[in-house]
XYZ file of C-alpha atoms in Angstrom:
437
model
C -10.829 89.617 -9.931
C -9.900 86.447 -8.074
C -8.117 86.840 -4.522
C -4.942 85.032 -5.728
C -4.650 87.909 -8.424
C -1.488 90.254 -7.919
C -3.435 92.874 -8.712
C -5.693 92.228 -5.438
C -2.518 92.842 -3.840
C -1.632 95.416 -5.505
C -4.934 97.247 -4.884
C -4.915 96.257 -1.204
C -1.569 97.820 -0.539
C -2.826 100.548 -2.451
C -5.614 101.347 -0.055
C -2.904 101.064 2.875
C -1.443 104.352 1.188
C -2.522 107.397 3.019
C -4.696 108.705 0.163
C -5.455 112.309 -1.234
C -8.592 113.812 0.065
C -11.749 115.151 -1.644
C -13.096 114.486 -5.204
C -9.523 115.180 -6.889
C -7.704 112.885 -4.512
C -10.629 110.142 -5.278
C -9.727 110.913 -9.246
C -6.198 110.830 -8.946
C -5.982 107.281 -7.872
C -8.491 106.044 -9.849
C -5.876 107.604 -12.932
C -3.239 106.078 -11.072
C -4.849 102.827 -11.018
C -6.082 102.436 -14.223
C -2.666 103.337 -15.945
C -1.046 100.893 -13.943
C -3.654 98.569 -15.033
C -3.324 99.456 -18.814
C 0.381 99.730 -18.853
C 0.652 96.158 -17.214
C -2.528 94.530 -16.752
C -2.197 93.234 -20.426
C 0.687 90.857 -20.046
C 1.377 90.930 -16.251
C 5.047 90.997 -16.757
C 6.110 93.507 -15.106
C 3.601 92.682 -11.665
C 4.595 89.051 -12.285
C 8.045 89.733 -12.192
C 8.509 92.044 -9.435
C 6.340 89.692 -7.260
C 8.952 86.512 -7.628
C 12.195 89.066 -8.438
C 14.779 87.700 -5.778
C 16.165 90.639 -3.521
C 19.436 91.771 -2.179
C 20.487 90.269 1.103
C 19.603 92.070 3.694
C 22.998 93.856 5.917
C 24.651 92.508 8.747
C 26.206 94.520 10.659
C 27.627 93.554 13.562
C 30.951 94.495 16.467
C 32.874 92.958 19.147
C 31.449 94.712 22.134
C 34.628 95.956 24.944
C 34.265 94.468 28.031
C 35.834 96.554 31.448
C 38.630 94.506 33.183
C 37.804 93.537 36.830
C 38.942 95.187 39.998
C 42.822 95.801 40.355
C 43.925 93.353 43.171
C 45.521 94.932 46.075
C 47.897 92.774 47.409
C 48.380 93.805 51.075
C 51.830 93.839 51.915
C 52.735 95.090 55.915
C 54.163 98.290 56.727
C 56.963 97.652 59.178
C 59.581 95.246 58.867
C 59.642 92.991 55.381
C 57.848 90.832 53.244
C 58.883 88.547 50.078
C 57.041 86.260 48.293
C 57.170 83.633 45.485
C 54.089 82.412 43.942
C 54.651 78.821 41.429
C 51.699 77.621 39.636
C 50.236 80.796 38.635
C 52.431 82.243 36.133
C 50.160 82.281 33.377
C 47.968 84.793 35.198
C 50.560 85.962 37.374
C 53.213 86.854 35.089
C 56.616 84.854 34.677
C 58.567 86.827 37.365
C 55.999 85.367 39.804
C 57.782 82.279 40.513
C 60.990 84.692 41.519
C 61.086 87.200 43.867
C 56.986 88.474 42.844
C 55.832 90.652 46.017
C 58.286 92.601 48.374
C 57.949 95.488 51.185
C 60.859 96.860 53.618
C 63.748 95.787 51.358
C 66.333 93.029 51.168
C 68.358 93.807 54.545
C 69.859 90.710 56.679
C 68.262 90.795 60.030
C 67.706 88.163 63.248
C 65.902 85.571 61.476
C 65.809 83.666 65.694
C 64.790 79.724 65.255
C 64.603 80.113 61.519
C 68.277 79.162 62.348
C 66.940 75.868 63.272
C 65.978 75.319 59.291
C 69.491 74.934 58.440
C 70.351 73.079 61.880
C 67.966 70.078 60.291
C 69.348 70.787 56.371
C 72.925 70.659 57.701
C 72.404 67.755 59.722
C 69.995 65.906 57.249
C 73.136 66.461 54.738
C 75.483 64.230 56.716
C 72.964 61.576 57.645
C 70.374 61.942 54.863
C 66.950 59.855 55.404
C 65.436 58.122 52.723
C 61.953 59.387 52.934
C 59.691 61.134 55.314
C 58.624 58.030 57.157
C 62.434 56.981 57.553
C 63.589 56.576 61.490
C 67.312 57.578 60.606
C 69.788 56.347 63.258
C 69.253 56.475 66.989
C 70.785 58.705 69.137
C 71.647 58.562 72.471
C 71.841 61.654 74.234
C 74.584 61.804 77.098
C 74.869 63.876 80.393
C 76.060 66.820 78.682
C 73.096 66.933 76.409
C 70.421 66.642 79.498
C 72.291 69.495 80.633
C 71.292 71.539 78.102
C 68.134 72.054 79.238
C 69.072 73.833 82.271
C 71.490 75.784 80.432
C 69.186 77.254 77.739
C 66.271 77.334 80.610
C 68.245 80.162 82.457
C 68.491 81.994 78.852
C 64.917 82.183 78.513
C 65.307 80.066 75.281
C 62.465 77.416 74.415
C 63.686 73.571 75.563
C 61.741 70.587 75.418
C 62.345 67.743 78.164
C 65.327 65.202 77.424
C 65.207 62.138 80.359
C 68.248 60.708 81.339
C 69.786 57.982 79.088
C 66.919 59.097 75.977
C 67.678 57.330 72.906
C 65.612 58.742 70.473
C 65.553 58.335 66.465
C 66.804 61.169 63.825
C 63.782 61.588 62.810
C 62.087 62.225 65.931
C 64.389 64.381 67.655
C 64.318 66.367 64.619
C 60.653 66.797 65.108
C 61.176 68.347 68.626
C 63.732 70.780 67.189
C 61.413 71.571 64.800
C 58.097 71.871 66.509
C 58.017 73.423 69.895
C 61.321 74.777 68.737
C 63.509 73.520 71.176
C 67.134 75.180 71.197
C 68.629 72.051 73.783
C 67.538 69.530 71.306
C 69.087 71.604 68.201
C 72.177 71.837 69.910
C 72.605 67.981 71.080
C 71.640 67.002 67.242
C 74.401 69.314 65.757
C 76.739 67.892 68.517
C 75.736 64.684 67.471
C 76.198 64.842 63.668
C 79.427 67.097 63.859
C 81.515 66.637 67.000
C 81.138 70.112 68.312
C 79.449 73.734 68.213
C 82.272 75.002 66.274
C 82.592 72.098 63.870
C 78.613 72.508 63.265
C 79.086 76.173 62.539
C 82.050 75.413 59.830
C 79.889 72.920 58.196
C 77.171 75.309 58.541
C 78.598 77.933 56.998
C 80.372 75.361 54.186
C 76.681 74.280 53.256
C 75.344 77.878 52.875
C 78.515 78.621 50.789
C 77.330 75.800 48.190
C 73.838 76.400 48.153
C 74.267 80.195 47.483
C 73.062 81.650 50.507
C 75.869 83.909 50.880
C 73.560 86.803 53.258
C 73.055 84.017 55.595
C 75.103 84.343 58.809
C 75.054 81.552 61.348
C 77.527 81.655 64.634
C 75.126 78.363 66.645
C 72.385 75.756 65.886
C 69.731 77.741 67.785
C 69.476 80.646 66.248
C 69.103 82.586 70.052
C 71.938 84.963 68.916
C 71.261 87.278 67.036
C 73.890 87.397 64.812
C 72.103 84.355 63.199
C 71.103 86.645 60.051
C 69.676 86.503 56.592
C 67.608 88.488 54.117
C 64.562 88.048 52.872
C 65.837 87.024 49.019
C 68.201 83.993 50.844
C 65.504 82.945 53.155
C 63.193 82.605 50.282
C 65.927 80.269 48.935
C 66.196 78.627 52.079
C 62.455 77.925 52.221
C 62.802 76.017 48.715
C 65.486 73.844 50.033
C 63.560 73.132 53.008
C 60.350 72.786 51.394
C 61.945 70.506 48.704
C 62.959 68.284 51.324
C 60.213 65.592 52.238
C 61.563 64.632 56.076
C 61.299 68.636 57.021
C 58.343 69.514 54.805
C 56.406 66.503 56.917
C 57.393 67.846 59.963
C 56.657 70.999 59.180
C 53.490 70.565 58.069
C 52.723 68.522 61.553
C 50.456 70.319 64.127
C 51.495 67.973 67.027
C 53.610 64.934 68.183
C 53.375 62.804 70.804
C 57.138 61.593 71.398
C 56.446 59.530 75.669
C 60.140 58.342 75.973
C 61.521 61.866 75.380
C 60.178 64.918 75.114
C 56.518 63.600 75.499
C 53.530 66.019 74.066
C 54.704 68.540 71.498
C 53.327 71.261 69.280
C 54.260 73.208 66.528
C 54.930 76.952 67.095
C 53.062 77.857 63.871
C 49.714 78.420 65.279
C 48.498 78.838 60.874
C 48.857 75.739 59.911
C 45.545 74.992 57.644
C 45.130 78.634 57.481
C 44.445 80.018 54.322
C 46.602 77.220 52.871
C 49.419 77.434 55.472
C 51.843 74.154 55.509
C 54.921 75.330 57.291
C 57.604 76.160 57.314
C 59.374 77.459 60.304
C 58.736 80.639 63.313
C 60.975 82.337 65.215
C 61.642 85.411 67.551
C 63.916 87.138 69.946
C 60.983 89.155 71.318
C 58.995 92.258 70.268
C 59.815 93.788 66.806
C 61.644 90.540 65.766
C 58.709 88.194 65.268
C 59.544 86.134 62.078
C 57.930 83.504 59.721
C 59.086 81.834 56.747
C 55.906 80.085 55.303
C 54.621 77.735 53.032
C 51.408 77.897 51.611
C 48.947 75.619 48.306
C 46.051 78.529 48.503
C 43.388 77.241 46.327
C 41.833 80.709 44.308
C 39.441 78.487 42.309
C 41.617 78.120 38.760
C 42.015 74.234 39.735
C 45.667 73.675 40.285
C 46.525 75.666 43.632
C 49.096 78.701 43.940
C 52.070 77.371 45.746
C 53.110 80.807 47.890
C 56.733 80.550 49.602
C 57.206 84.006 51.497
C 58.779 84.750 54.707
C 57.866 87.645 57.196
C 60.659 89.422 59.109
C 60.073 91.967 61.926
C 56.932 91.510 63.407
C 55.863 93.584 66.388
C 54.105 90.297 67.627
C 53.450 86.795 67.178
C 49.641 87.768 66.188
C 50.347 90.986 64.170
C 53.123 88.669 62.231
C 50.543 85.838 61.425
C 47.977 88.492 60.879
C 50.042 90.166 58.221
C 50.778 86.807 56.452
C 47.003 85.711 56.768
C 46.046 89.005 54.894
C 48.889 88.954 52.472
C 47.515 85.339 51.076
C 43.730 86.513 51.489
C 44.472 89.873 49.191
C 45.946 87.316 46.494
C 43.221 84.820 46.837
C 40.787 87.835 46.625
C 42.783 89.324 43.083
C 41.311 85.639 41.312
C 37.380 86.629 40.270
C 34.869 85.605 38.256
C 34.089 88.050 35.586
C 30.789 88.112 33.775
C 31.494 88.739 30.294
C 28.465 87.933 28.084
C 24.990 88.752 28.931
C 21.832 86.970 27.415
C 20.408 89.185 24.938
C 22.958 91.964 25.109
C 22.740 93.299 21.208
C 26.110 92.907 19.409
C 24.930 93.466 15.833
C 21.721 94.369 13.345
C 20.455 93.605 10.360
C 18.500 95.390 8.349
C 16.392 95.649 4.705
C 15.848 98.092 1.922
C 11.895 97.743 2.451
C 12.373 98.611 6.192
C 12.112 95.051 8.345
C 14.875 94.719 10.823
C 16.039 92.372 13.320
C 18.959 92.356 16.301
C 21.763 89.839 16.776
C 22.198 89.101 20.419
C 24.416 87.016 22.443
C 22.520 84.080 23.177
C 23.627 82.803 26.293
C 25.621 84.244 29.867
C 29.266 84.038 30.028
C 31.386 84.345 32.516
C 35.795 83.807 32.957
C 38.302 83.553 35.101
C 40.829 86.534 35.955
C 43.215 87.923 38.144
C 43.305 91.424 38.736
C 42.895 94.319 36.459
C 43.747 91.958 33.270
C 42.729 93.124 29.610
C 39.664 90.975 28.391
C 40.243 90.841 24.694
C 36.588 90.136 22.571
C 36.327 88.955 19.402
C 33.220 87.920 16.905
C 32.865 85.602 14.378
C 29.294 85.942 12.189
C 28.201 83.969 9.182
C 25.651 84.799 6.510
C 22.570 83.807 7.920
C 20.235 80.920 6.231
C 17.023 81.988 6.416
C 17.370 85.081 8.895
C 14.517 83.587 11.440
C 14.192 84.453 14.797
C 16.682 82.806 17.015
C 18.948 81.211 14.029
C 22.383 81.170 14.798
C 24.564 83.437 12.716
C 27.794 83.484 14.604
C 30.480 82.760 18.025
C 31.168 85.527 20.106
C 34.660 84.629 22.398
C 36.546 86.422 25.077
C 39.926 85.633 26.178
C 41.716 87.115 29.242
C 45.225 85.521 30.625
C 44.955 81.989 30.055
C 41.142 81.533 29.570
C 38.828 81.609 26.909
C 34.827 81.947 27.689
C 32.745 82.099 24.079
C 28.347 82.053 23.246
C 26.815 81.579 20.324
C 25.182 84.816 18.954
C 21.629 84.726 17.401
C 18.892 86.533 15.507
C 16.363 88.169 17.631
C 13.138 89.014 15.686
C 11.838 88.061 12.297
C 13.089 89.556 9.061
C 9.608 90.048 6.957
C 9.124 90.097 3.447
C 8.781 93.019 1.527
C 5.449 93.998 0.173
C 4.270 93.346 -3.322
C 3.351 97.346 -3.373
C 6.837 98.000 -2.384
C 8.130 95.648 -4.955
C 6.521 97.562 -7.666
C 7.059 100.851 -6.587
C 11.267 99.931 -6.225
C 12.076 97.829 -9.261
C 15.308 98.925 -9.443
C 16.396 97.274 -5.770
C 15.566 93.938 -7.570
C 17.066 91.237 -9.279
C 19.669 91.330 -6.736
């Protein structure tokens, strides 16, 4: 019998049978083999057609494996006093509400918001003699006797001054920036002097300007904001810090560590000792000693989805000036640290098998790492899309495995691990009905 005859194959896969022992066992095949041979061996038929009969497909079966959610962020709010914050640019992982009133501790009361008063000083002022841009000088003005005086006057009260020479004439713009950054209270009264004739005449218009912007828990009685009857809550200050934010002459200046101003005040610095930190751009400080330590703050925090969070928030009630920029520091840290990286697809990680009448098998794997973007504790939704494979080799692609969580989408193809081998010709024969398929 020649080697390319079937029934070579046959016999061969015979002998791979575990075989009866003894003299009977050594009959009984040799029966067995020579009835096969006389019930087919004339014609070949049937051995012919079992050996090219096609087969069924072999079963996929495959699933979407779950994937665990990260960590929940905890968002570190402090204990004492209160907290609110507003986060824009972030909603689609944040939720919508983020852009409102999102994070909050110690409630809504008005209390001394101190030279956050000074905020609407420059907004109030700013409103009757608008500049043009951030780089605009505005008008001069030219303090008089009773301005210098000032200084003396608010020296005595323990407030913060900056130095005003005889005869200054300084611009808008500039003596803006020294009400703004060392926080000086002479310099905040003189400029609402200036603009409105008088302290009381500032506080009307004051007052007339909070009225129309709908800041209706804000309570001013002076430019300074040294009394503390100069109130707010949290939920108008957070509207206040939009205003002022929104506003490029004050947003400059806030975002300014230093000036150097020779004709009047000379060398100044701002009071917010975080600017650059953890995002920090402004907006304003303030305090009327222990417990009342304040900060309404301005912050683009980069937390690695490309477009930056833009966090408006203010702190009231601070036992200090470091515990207040401490609790703000760890507030925007806790949100930076909710954004991670999630790994969601593993190399090789088995997703699905397929499998044959006559026994050969193979895995379908994810073929490459994955990883996506998430904030929090969000659901990661899978899903997997297969296809019939083609010729159900090892490493043929038979599919797209994606995952989606918030706003991103991470996907890998999927793949056949391990070779799908043909049936045997003994198993052929011995099976004929589970061909043809």
């Amino acid at each position: 019998m020649s080697e390319d005859s079937p029934f070579g194959d046959l016999l061969d896969d015979a002998n791979e049978v575990e075989r009866p022992s003894g003299r009977g066992g050594r009959i009984a095949l040799i029966v067995f083999l020579v009835l096969v041979l006389v019930v087919f061996g004339g014609s070949g038929g049937y051995v012919w057609w079992a050996s090219a009969a096609p087969l069924a497909a072999p079963t996929v079966t495959s699933s979407a494996p779950s994937v665990a959610p990260g960590a929940k962020a905890e968002v570190r709010l402090p204990a004492s006093g209160s907290m609110l914050v507003s986060v824009a640019g972030g909603e689609s992982y944040l939720g919508p509400d983020a852009a409102g009133a999102w994070l909050s501790s110690g409630g809504d009361d008005a209390r001394p918001i101190a030279s956050i008063a000074k905020l609407v000083t420059a907004l109030v002022v700013l409103d009757a003699h608008p500049l043009a841009d951030a780089n605009d000088p505005g008008p001069t003005i030219a303090y008089t006797e009773a301005d210098t005086d000032l200084y003396d006057q608010y020296y005595v009260r323990g407030a913060t001054i900056a130095r005003m020479p005889d005869g200054l004439k300084l611009s808008l713009h500039d003596s803006l920036e020294t009400m703004l950054l060392p926080s000086a209270s002479n310099y905040a009264t003189a400029i609402a002097r200036w603009a409105y004739g008088s302290d009381g005449a500032y506080v009307d218009a004051a007052r007339s300007w909070l009225s129309r912007n709908g800041l209706n828990s804000t309570r001013i009685v002076d430019a300074t904001g040294i009394d503390d009857r100069n109130t707010s809550t949290p939920s108008d200050l957070l509207a206040l810090g939009r205003i002022a934010a929104a506003n490029p002459t004050i947003a400059a200046i806030a975002a300014t560590q230093w000036a150097d101003l020779p004709a009047g005040p000379g060398n100044i610095e701002n009071t917010n000792a975080l600017l650059g930190t953890s995002g920090i751009t402004g907006l304003k400080t303030g305090n009327l000693g222990d417990g009342t330590f304040n900060l309404l703050f301005t912050s683009v925090l980069d937390v690695g989805i490309g477009a930056p969070l833009h966090v408006l928030g203010v702190r009231l009630g601070g036992e200090t000036r470091a515990s207040a920029n401490q609790d703000v520091v760890v507030l925007l840290e806790s949100i930076r640290d909710g954004f991670h990286t999630l790994q969601v697809g593993t190399v090789g990680a088995e997703v699905g098998e397929i499998t044959t009448p006559w026994g050969s098998s193979a895995k379908v794997v994810v073929a490459q790492n994955a990883s996506i973007m998430t904030w929090s504790d969000t659901a990661v939704a899978t899903s997997l899309d297969t296809t019939t494979p083609e010729k159900y080799a090892d490493g043929e692609k038979v599919g797209t495995i994606t995952w989606t969580a918030g706003p991103n989408t991470a996907s890998a193809d999927v793949k056949i691990s391990g070779a799908i081998e043909e049936p045997t010709l003994w198993w052929r024969l011995t099976h004929p009905t589970q061909l043809g398929g």
